[in-house]
């Protein structure tokens, strides 16, 4: 089968004044000090993009990423949730097999997809130095940057790669276009000759200083959390809409969605249980996680995505939910379970149409009953009820359908965010 891009189917410790590098083997043991240090420094997560490994060339979807960066600058834009007087930038080499060398880096307020407000530009430092080398499997946190930012501000992070750098840690389908240009352009106001880059590379998070130790909600999910079907470049994923709602209350939102994510399976990112600690429980300031995942576990088997996988059962999927809920509870993090949205007719007329079948939908409905009734989660948000067509409950409401019958559009994502009230998110 020829590969194609899904978008064509539908139109870590925070050490004061220093840096942090955590390898996977040390990550679990190091997490309590990370949280404790973050509490003293009042650093909280204001933006996040889950790192992903590259997948095999034989997979039905292309990564759409360059094989390497060499002597180039990559500028990536993002929207914060919380503001603060200072910030820190998090870079990830989680899936790298060689050291990641950053020759220079900067952060600034963005004025467009590739241009910055020059007066706001700040060079990044790591232990007082302008560059940094990140070990394979590790992440690094920049020194604090004196750049006051408001809630919902749009930033641009520019990274210069002076030597051959395989793109091994990236984020696919970011709904945001990066800019790639030759040479060290980290100080440039504009990048007129830049090439567009769909997705993200090595940029994983932004922390802001929060005197009040603001609570953070982490959205943990798949492409419906990552925003597929929303307007590219407009920050209209459901966590973006939620961030706009919660900003006046001083509550942050971090998006840990990965397109193609599964509870049990790997491919477009590792399985949910393997990344839950790093992507959710280790977020500085995390108070609550809203989890909506499972449609790919159900839909991928016997389709172009995973033709050889065994069918998913409700019992196996809900056992994964139970493990995630217990992990959150043991760390004192509230977990909200989201029901799986309807998807009848999804990807119809494409080689991936096998994603849906009546038998698979029966599993989805059984899983949704369990989410609503089991009591395993601290609270439940019924995204299925929000998004379904009352006249045809197996399908998305036409007004909320992006066109592929799987992903909501901007209006659908806004409705999802509106379904989350403060009692659900933070409890009594």
Tab-separated table of C-alpha atoms in Angstrom:
chain	number	residue	atom	x	y	z
A	1	UNK	CA	0.000	0.000	0.000
A	2	UNK	CA	1.309	3.437	-0.793
A	3	UNK	CA	1.858	5.723	2.147
A	4	UNK	CA	0.002	8.969	2.306
A	5	UNK	CA	-0.557	11.809	4.744
A	6	UNK	CA	-3.757	11.656	6.778
A	7	UNK	CA	-4.184	15.409	6.320
A	8	UNK	CA	-4.749	14.765	2.639
A	9	UNK	CA	-7.794	12.684	3.509
A	10	UNK	CA	-9.583	15.602	5.096
A	11	UNK	CA	-9.169	19.185	4.400
A	12	UNK	CA	13.351	17.266	34.400
A	13	UNK	CA	14.166	19.009	37.394
A	14	UNK	CA	13.901	22.792	37.667
A	15	UNK	CA	17.229	23.814	39.223
A	16	UNK	CA	17.409	27.539	40.000
A	17	UNK	CA	19.721	29.161	37.493
A	18	UNK	CA	20.689	25.774	36.048
A	19	UNK	CA	19.435	23.027	33.782
A	20	UNK	CA	17.924	19.584	34.071
A	21	UNK	CA	18.705	16.427	32.169
A	22	UNK	CA	16.749	13.255	32.893
A	23	UNK	CA	17.340	9.957	31.136
A	24	UNK	CA	14.503	7.413	30.980
A	25	UNK	CA	16.270	5.022	33.356
A	26	UNK	CA	16.409	7.747	35.992
A	27	UNK	CA	13.088	9.392	35.289
A	28	UNK	CA	10.907	7.436	37.744
A	29	UNK	CA	13.339	7.773	40.616
A	30	UNK	CA	13.881	11.468	39.933
A	31	UNK	CA	10.257	12.536	39.701
A	32	UNK	CA	9.519	13.311	43.381
A	33	UNK	CA	12.494	15.747	43.572
A	34	UNK	CA	11.326	17.329	40.287
A	35	UNK	CA	7.907	18.033	41.730
A	36	UNK	CA	9.307	19.186	45.066
A	37	UNK	CA	11.806	21.559	43.438
A	38	UNK	CA	9.146	22.889	41.077
A	39	UNK	CA	6.932	23.586	44.085
A	40	UNK	CA	9.689	25.667	45.730
A	41	UNK	CA	10.357	27.569	42.515
A	42	UNK	CA	6.664	27.816	41.565
A	43	UNK	CA	7.319	26.715	37.998
A	44	UNK	CA	4.280	25.295	36.220
A	45	UNK	CA	3.635	23.866	32.791
A	46	UNK	CA	2.040	26.393	30.443
A	47	UNK	CA	2.407	24.464	27.175
A	48	UNK	CA	3.409	20.952	26.166
A	49	UNK	CA	3.810	18.758	23.088
A	50	UNK	CA	4.301	15.036	23.704
A	51	UNK	CA	7.540	13.696	22.205
A	52	UNK	CA	7.176	10.828	19.744
A	53	UNK	CA	9.662	8.418	18.154
A	54	UNK	CA	9.870	7.952	14.415
A	55	UNK	CA	7.977	4.980	13.035
A	56	UNK	CA	8.779	2.475	10.306
A	57	UNK	CA	8.701	3.570	6.680
A	58	UNK	CA	6.212	0.763	5.992
A	59	UNK	CA	3.528	2.448	8.119
A	60	UNK	CA	0.586	3.822	6.169
A	61	UNK	CA	1.253	7.434	7.251
A	62	UNK	CA	4.414	9.418	6.590
A	63	UNK	CA	6.112	11.345	9.381
A	64	UNK	CA	6.520	14.261	6.926
A	65	UNK	CA	9.731	15.186	8.735
A	66	UNK	CA	13.210	15.718	7.271
A	67	UNK	CA	15.680	12.909	7.939
A	68	UNK	CA	18.059	15.368	9.594
A	69	UNK	CA	18.762	18.997	10.358
A	70	UNK	CA	22.277	20.299	9.607
A	71	UNK	CA	23.442	23.920	9.800
A	72	UNK	CA	19.824	25.031	10.039
A	73	UNK	CA	17.508	26.959	12.335
A	74	UNK	CA	14.041	25.702	13.168
A	75	UNK	CA	11.480	28.227	14.452
A	76	UNK	CA	8.356	26.817	16.114
A	77	UNK	CA	5.350	28.771	17.372
A	78	UNK	CA	2.922	27.916	20.163
A	79	UNK	CA	0.219	29.387	22.392
A	80	UNK	CA	0.745	29.482	26.142
A	81	UNK	CA	-2.051	28.812	28.600
A	82	UNK	CA	-0.667	30.588	31.692
A	83	UNK	CA	1.437	33.730	31.783
A	84	UNK	CA	4.165	34.782	34.184
A	85	UNK	CA	7.146	37.072	34.768
A	86	UNK	CA	9.700	34.461	33.670
A	87	UNK	CA	9.706	31.299	31.602
A	88	UNK	CA	11.804	28.232	30.824
A	89	UNK	CA	11.977	26.168	27.624
A	90	UNK	CA	12.029	22.359	27.681
A	91	UNK	CA	13.831	20.455	24.915
A	92	UNK	CA	13.578	16.687	24.517
A	93	UNK	CA	15.888	14.048	23.090
A	94	UNK	CA	13.713	11.271	24.523
A	95	UNK	CA	13.992	8.978	21.518
A	96	UNK	CA	17.411	10.037	20.292
A	97	UNK	CA	20.234	7.535	19.958
A	98	UNK	CA	22.983	10.163	19.877
A	99	UNK	CA	23.580	13.429	21.758
A	100	UNK	CA	21.429	16.336	20.586
A	101	UNK	CA	23.575	19.427	20.011
A	102	UNK	CA	21.884	22.837	20.102
A	103	UNK	CA	24.293	25.565	19.031
A	104	UNK	CA	22.056	28.510	19.922
A	105	UNK	CA	18.448	29.068	20.934
A	106	UNK	CA	16.076	31.943	21.538
A	107	UNK	CA	12.510	32.671	22.552
A	108	UNK	CA	10.346	35.653	21.621
A	109	UNK	CA	6.781	36.778	21.209
A	110	UNK	CA	5.571	35.638	17.798
A	111	UNK	CA	4.121	38.031	15.250
A	112	UNK	CA	3.439	35.380	12.591
A	113	UNK	CA	4.257	31.758	11.813
A	114	UNK	CA	7.899	32.653	11.141
A	115	UNK	CA	8.394	36.232	12.426
A	116	UNK	CA	8.977	37.537	15.933
A	117	UNK	CA	8.682	40.812	17.800
A	118	UNK	CA	12.371	41.619	17.843
A	119	UNK	CA	12.270	43.711	21.033
A	120	UNK	CA	11.006	40.659	22.933
A	121	UNK	CA	13.709	38.252	21.754
A	122	UNK	CA	15.748	36.616	24.482
A	123	UNK	CA	18.654	34.251	23.956
A	124	UNK	CA	18.306	31.005	25.872
A	125	UNK	CA	21.040	29.807	28.202
A	126	UNK	CA	21.668	26.421	29.756
A	127	UNK	CA	23.777	26.572	32.880
A	128	UNK	CA	24.838	30.029	31.728
A	129	UNK	CA	25.953	28.848	28.290
A	130	UNK	CA	24.312	29.686	24.956
A	131	UNK	CA	24.259	26.102	23.669
A	132	UNK	CA	23.611	22.700	25.137
A	133	UNK	CA	24.142	19.015	24.453
A	134	UNK	CA	21.270	16.744	25.478
A	135	UNK	CA	22.056	13.089	26.159
A	136	UNK	CA	20.141	10.348	24.342
A	137	UNK	CA	16.860	9.702	26.124
A	138	UNK	CA	17.086	12.912	28.152
A	139	UNK	CA	15.475	16.321	28.299
A	140	UNK	CA	16.902	19.705	29.219
A	141	UNK	CA	15.301	22.753	30.825
A	142	UNK	CA	16.696	26.181	30.021
A	143	UNK	CA	17.761	28.735	32.593
A	144	UNK	CA	14.971	31.142	33.586
A	145	UNK	CA	14.286	33.825	30.986
A	146	UNK	CA	13.216	37.307	32.052
A	147	UNK	CA	10.429	37.703	29.529
A	148	UNK	CA	7.059	38.625	31.052
A	149	UNK	CA	4.322	36.858	29.100
A	150	UNK	CA	0.571	37.076	29.389
A	151	UNK	CA	-1.847	34.175	29.412
A	152	UNK	CA	-2.584	32.918	25.875
A	153	UNK	CA	0.458	34.707	24.448
A	154	UNK	CA	1.957	33.254	21.283
A	155	UNK	CA	5.655	32.467	21.447
A	156	UNK	CA	8.286	31.445	18.935
A	157	UNK	CA	11.207	29.232	19.927
A	158	UNK	CA	14.191	29.175	17.540
A	159	UNK	CA	16.763	26.369	17.673
A	160	UNK	CA	20.019	26.206	15.719
A	161	UNK	CA	21.419	22.783	14.806
A	162	UNK	CA	25.105	23.275	13.859
A	163	UNK	CA	25.817	19.661	12.941
A	164	UNK	CA	24.037	16.688	11.427
A	165	UNK	CA	21.061	16.010	13.711
A	166	UNK	CA	18.750	13.092	12.910
A	167	UNK	CA	15.151	14.028	13.669
A	168	UNK	CA	14.392	11.208	16.091
A	169	UNK	CA	12.202	12.991	18.658
A	170	UNK	CA	9.309	14.894	17.140
A	171	UNK	CA	5.590	15.616	17.407
A	172	UNK	CA	3.417	14.749	14.413
A	173	UNK	CA	0.345	16.661	13.322
A	174	UNK	CA	0.892	19.681	15.522
A	175	UNK	CA	-1.685	21.722	13.581
A	176	UNK	CA	1.081	24.286	13.516
A	177	UNK	CA	3.601	25.062	10.777
A	178	UNK	CA	7.227	25.570	11.717
A	179	UNK	CA	9.832	27.476	9.705
A	180	UNK	CA	13.141	25.988	8.630
A	181	UNK	CA	16.028	28.083	7.287
A	182	UNK	CA	19.759	27.733	6.632
A	183	UNK	CA	22.307	29.083	9.102
A	184	UNK	CA	21.959	30.456	12.611
A	185	UNK	CA	18.855	32.633	12.399
A	186	UNK	CA	17.946	32.495	16.094
A	187	UNK	CA	18.353	36.296	16.288
A	188	UNK	CA	16.521	37.097	13.048
A	189	UNK	CA	13.233	38.968	13.232
A	190	UNK	CA	11.919	37.387	10.040
A	191	UNK	CA	12.716	34.296	8.004
A	192	UNK	CA	11.654	35.246	4.476
A	193	UNK	CA	13.284	32.257	2.751
A	194	UNK	CA	12.157	29.633	5.225
A	195	UNK	CA	10.694	26.277	4.272
A	196	UNK	CA	7.555	25.126	6.050
A	197	UNK	CA	7.765	22.192	8.441
A	198	UNK	CA	4.616	20.350	9.451
A	199	UNK	CA	4.982	19.097	12.996
A	200	UNK	CA	7.487	19.805	15.738
A	201	UNK	CA	11.037	18.667	16.498
A	202	UNK	CA	12.716	18.494	19.923
A	203	UNK	CA	10.579	21.270	21.471
A	204	UNK	CA	8.539	19.730	24.301
A	205	UNK	CA	7.380	22.370	26.767
A	206	UNK	CA	7.248	25.846	28.242
A	207	UNK	CA	7.196	26.424	31.996
A	208	UNK	CA	6.241	29.771	33.511
A	209	UNK	CA	6.892	31.148	36.962
A	210	UNK	CA	3.708	31.222	39.009
A	211	UNK	CA	3.796	32.937	42.411
A	212	UNK	CA	0.442	31.384	43.298
A	213	UNK	CA	1.465	27.851	42.200
A	214	UNK	CA	-1.295	27.696	39.589
A	215	UNK	CA	-2.968	24.314	39.021
A	216	UNK	CA	-2.525	22.643	35.637
A	217	UNK	CA	-4.957	20.429	33.736
A	218	UNK	CA	-3.312	17.930	31.392
A	219	UNK	CA	-5.295	16.663	28.390
A	220	UNK	CA	-4.173	13.093	27.664
A	221	UNK	CA	-5.454	11.587	24.459
A	222	UNK	CA	-5.169	10.836	20.761
A	223	UNK	CA	-5.840	12.822	17.577
A	224	UNK	CA	-9.061	14.273	18.990
A	225	UNK	CA	-6.960	15.853	21.736
A	226	UNK	CA	-4.112	16.698	19.354
A	227	UNK	CA	-6.618	18.654	17.273
A	228	UNK	CA	-6.878	16.856	13.936
A	229	UNK	CA	-9.686	18.445	11.944
A	230	UNK	CA	-9.300	21.866	13.547
A	231	UNK	CA	-8.129	24.918	11.630
A	232	UNK	CA	-4.327	24.716	11.276
A	233	UNK	CA	-2.428	27.525	12.940
A	234	UNK	CA	-5.476	28.848	14.782
A	235	UNK	CA	-5.088	27.038	18.144
A	236	UNK	CA	-8.568	25.524	18.069
A	237	UNK	CA	-7.960	22.108	19.598
A	238	UNK	CA	-10.266	21.406	22.532
A	239	UNK	CA	-7.428	21.973	25.055
A	240	UNK	CA	-6.849	25.380	23.421
A	241	UNK	CA	-10.493	26.320	23.915
A	242	UNK	CA	-10.254	25.048	27.494
A	243	UNK	CA	-7.129	27.163	28.057
A	244	UNK	CA	-9.020	30.253	26.933
A	245	UNK	CA	-11.833	29.431	29.389
A	246	UNK	CA	-9.525	28.732	32.328
A	247	UNK	CA	-6.962	31.512	31.863
A	248	UNK	CA	-9.042	34.096	33.781
A	249	UNK	CA	-9.132	31.658	36.713
A	250	UNK	CA	-5.359	31.227	36.644
A	251	UNK	CA	-5.490	27.557	35.613
A	252	UNK	CA	-3.064	26.148	33.063
A	253	UNK	CA	-3.664	23.549	30.350
A	254	UNK	CA	-1.045	21.219	28.857
A	255	UNK	CA	-1.878	19.151	25.788
A	256	UNK	CA	-0.428	15.613	25.949
A	257	UNK	CA	-2.348	14.374	22.922
A	258	UNK	CA	-0.713	12.297	20.212
A	259	UNK	CA	-2.420	11.504	16.922
A	260	UNK	CA	-2.708	7.736	16.652
A	261	UNK	CA	-2.167	7.222	20.382
A	262	UNK	CA	-3.358	3.965	21.899
A	263	UNK	CA	-3.763	2.735	25.455
A	264	UNK	CA	-2.053	-0.585	24.711
A	265	UNK	CA	-0.310	-0.299	21.355
A	266	UNK	CA	2.750	1.512	20.079
A	267	UNK	CA	3.309	3.003	16.620
A	268	UNK	CA	2.606	6.741	16.429
A	269	UNK	CA	4.120	7.129	19.871
A	270	UNK	CA	4.507	4.644	22.694
A	271	UNK	CA	1.459	3.250	24.508
A	272	UNK	CA	-0.374	5.331	27.081
A	273	UNK	CA	0.938	3.498	30.112
A	274	UNK	CA	4.543	3.843	28.940
A	275	UNK	CA	4.313	7.637	28.560
A	276	UNK	CA	1.807	8.502	31.313
A	277	UNK	CA	4.442	9.281	33.921
A	278	UNK	CA	6.603	11.520	31.733
A	279	UNK	CA	3.805	13.233	29.806
A	280	UNK	CA	1.265	13.687	32.598
A	281	UNK	CA	2.372	12.961	36.151
A	282	UNK	CA	5.687	14.810	35.832
A	283	UNK	CA	4.154	18.028	34.499
A	284	UNK	CA	4.990	20.799	36.993
A	285	UNK	CA	1.798	21.885	38.713
A	286	UNK	CA	-0.405	19.066	37.413
A	287	UNK	CA	-3.640	18.862	39.387
A	288	UNK	CA	-5.944	16.999	36.999
A	289	UNK	CA	-5.689	14.811	33.913
A	290	UNK	CA	-8.552	14.510	31.435
A	291	UNK	CA	-8.118	11.253	29.544
A	292	UNK	CA	-9.885	10.481	26.258
A	293	UNK	CA	-8.285	7.569	24.444
A	294	UNK	CA	-9.286	4.216	22.991
A	295	UNK	CA	-10.708	4.816	19.538
A	296	UNK	CA	-7.448	3.711	17.915
A	297	UNK	CA	-7.188	0.616	20.112
A	298	UNK	CA	-10.636	-0.347	18.815
A	299	UNK	CA	-10.383	0.877	15.235
A	300	UNK	CA	-6.835	0.052	14.141
A	301	UNK	CA	-6.981	-3.783	14.129
A	302	UNK	CA	-8.047	-5.240	10.780
A	303	UNK	CA	-7.542	-1.881	9.053
A	304	UNK	CA	-4.771	-0.217	7.088
A	305	UNK	CA	-3.324	1.060	10.358
A	306	UNK	CA	-2.687	-2.329	12.014
A	307	UNK	CA	-3.950	-5.120	9.757
A	308	UNK	CA	-2.334	-7.896	11.800
A	309	UNK	CA	-3.396	-6.768	15.286
A	310	UNK	CA	-5.902	-8.829	17.247
A	311	UNK	CA	-9.294	-7.203	17.863
A	312	UNK	CA	-9.494	-5.068	20.977
A	313	UNK	CA	-11.913	-6.120	23.701
A	314	UNK	CA	-13.703	-3.886	26.178
A	315	UNK	CA	-12.210	-5.870	29.078
A	316	UNK	CA	-8.643	-5.291	27.932
A	317	UNK	CA	-9.165	-1.612	27.164
A	318	UNK	CA	-10.823	-0.879	30.500
A	319	UNK	CA	-8.037	-2.717	32.343
A	320	UNK	CA	-5.656	-0.172	30.831
A	321	UNK	CA	-7.894	2.654	32.055
A	322	UNK	CA	-7.877	1.134	35.526
A	323	UNK	CA	-4.081	1.048	35.610
A	324	UNK	CA	-3.837	4.676	34.508
A	325	UNK	CA	-6.408	5.793	37.077
A	326	UNK	CA	-4.532	4.001	39.840
A	327	UNK	CA	-1.229	5.563	38.776
A	328	UNK	CA	-2.791	9.036	38.881
A	329	UNK	CA	-4.415	8.414	42.251
A	330	UNK	CA	-1.141	7.244	43.810
A	331	UNK	CA	0.462	10.534	42.775
A	332	UNK	CA	-2.424	12.640	44.075
A	333	UNK	CA	-3.595	13.665	40.604
A	334	UNK	CA	-7.313	13.838	39.856
A	335	UNK	CA	-8.306	11.827	36.769
A	336	UNK	CA	-11.343	12.568	34.608
A	337	UNK	CA	-12.416	9.884	32.152
A	338	UNK	CA	-13.746	10.991	28.777
A	339	UNK	CA	-16.077	8.775	26.782
A	340	UNK	CA	-15.104	7.840	23.226
A	341	UNK	CA	-16.756	9.892	20.491
A	342	UNK	CA	-18.932	8.292	17.759
A	343	UNK	CA	-17.210	7.535	14.475
A	344	UNK	CA	-19.556	5.657	12.148
A	345	UNK	CA	-18.536	6.162	8.520
A	346	UNK	CA	-15.084	7.388	9.499
A	347	UNK	CA	-12.518	7.676	6.702
A	348	UNK	CA	-15.135	6.395	4.261
A	349	UNK	CA	-13.837	6.034	0.738
A	350	UNK	CA	-10.176	5.803	1.783
A	351	UNK	CA	-7.847	2.831	2.284
A	352	UNK	CA	-8.391	3.318	6.018
A	353	UNK	CA	-12.163	2.828	5.936
A	354	UNK	CA	-11.804	-0.436	7.921
A	355	UNK	CA	-11.212	1.728	10.979
A	356	UNK	CA	-14.969	1.490	11.607
A	357	UNK	CA	-17.269	-1.529	11.742
A	358	UNK	CA	-20.501	-2.265	13.645
A	359	UNK	CA	-18.631	-4.855	15.731
A	360	UNK	CA	-15.975	-2.312	16.685
A	361	UNK	CA	-18.636	0.238	17.538
A	362	UNK	CA	-20.253	-2.268	19.883
A	363	UNK	CA	-16.954	-2.401	21.778
A	364	UNK	CA	-16.868	1.407	21.912
A	365	UNK	CA	-20.356	1.557	23.391
A	366	UNK	CA	-19.500	-1.128	25.984
A	367	UNK	CA	-16.387	0.797	26.967
A	368	UNK	CA	-18.369	4.023	27.273
A	369	UNK	CA	-20.868	2.361	29.594
A	370	UNK	CA	-17.971	1.232	31.760
A	371	UNK	CA	-16.463	4.734	31.833
A	372	UNK	CA	-19.791	6.210	32.934
A	373	UNK	CA	-20.703	3.545	35.483
A	374	UNK	CA	-17.562	1.910	36.894
A	375	UNK	CA	-16.616	4.624	39.376
A	376	UNK	CA	-12.938	4.124	38.549
A	377	UNK	CA	-12.463	7.768	37.565
A	378	UNK	CA	-12.786	10.716	39.933
A	379	UNK	CA	-15.204	12.258	37.425
A	380	UNK	CA	-16.486	11.635	33.913
A	381	UNK	CA	-16.985	13.948	30.935
A	382	UNK	CA	-19.355	12.484	28.356
A	383	UNK	CA	-17.747	13.577	25.092
A	384	UNK	CA	-19.815	10.946	23.286
A	385	UNK	CA	-23.024	12.669	24.364
A	386	UNK	CA	-21.617	16.096	23.460
A	387	UNK	CA	-20.567	15.163	19.926
A	388	UNK	CA	-23.096	12.586	18.705
A	389	UNK	CA	-26.010	13.227	16.397
A	390	UNK	CA	-29.241	12.646	18.403
A	391	UNK	CA	-30.905	11.404	15.233
A	392	UNK	CA	-28.078	8.952	14.523
A	393	UNK	CA	-26.078	8.384	17.753
A	394	UNK	CA	-23.376	6.341	16.067
A	395	UNK	CA	-22.272	9.382	14.077
A	396	UNK	CA	-20.858	12.798	14.834
A	397	UNK	CA	-23.337	15.645	14.728
A	398	UNK	CA	-22.917	17.123	11.220
A	399	UNK	CA	-22.346	20.592	12.681
A	400	UNK	CA	-19.380	19.180	14.626
A	401	UNK	CA	-17.918	16.944	11.889
A	402	UNK	CA	-14.653	18.009	10.228
A	403	UNK	CA	-15.624	15.904	7.214
A	404	UNK	CA	-13.943	12.565	7.899
A	405	UNK	CA	-16.640	11.453	10.398
A	406	UNK	CA	-13.896	10.833	12.955
A	407	UNK	CA	-12.482	14.194	14.017
A	408	UNK	CA	-14.536	17.175	15.185
A	409	UNK	CA	-14.205	20.582	13.593
A	410	UNK	CA	-13.556	23.830	15.466
A	411	UNK	CA	-17.148	23.996	16.725
A	412	UNK	CA	-16.977	20.407	17.944
A	413	UNK	CA	-13.757	21.023	19.820
A	414	UNK	CA	-15.218	24.124	21.421
A	415	UNK	CA	-18.237	22.092	22.561
A	416	UNK	CA	-15.895	19.533	24.125
A	417	UNK	CA	-14.127	22.235	26.115
A	418	UNK	CA	-17.450	23.714	27.234
A	419	UNK	CA	-18.465	20.317	28.643
A	420	UNK	CA	-15.781	20.508	31.325
A	421	UNK	CA	-16.928	22.518	34.340
A	422	UNK	CA	-14.863	23.441	37.381
A	423	UNK	CA	-16.401	20.752	39.588
A	424	UNK	CA	-15.440	18.085	37.071
A	425	UNK	CA	-11.939	19.447	36.664
A	426	UNK	CA	-10.966	20.284	40.223
A	427	UNK	CA	-13.632	18.644	42.403
A	428	UNK	CA	-15.457	20.294	45.253
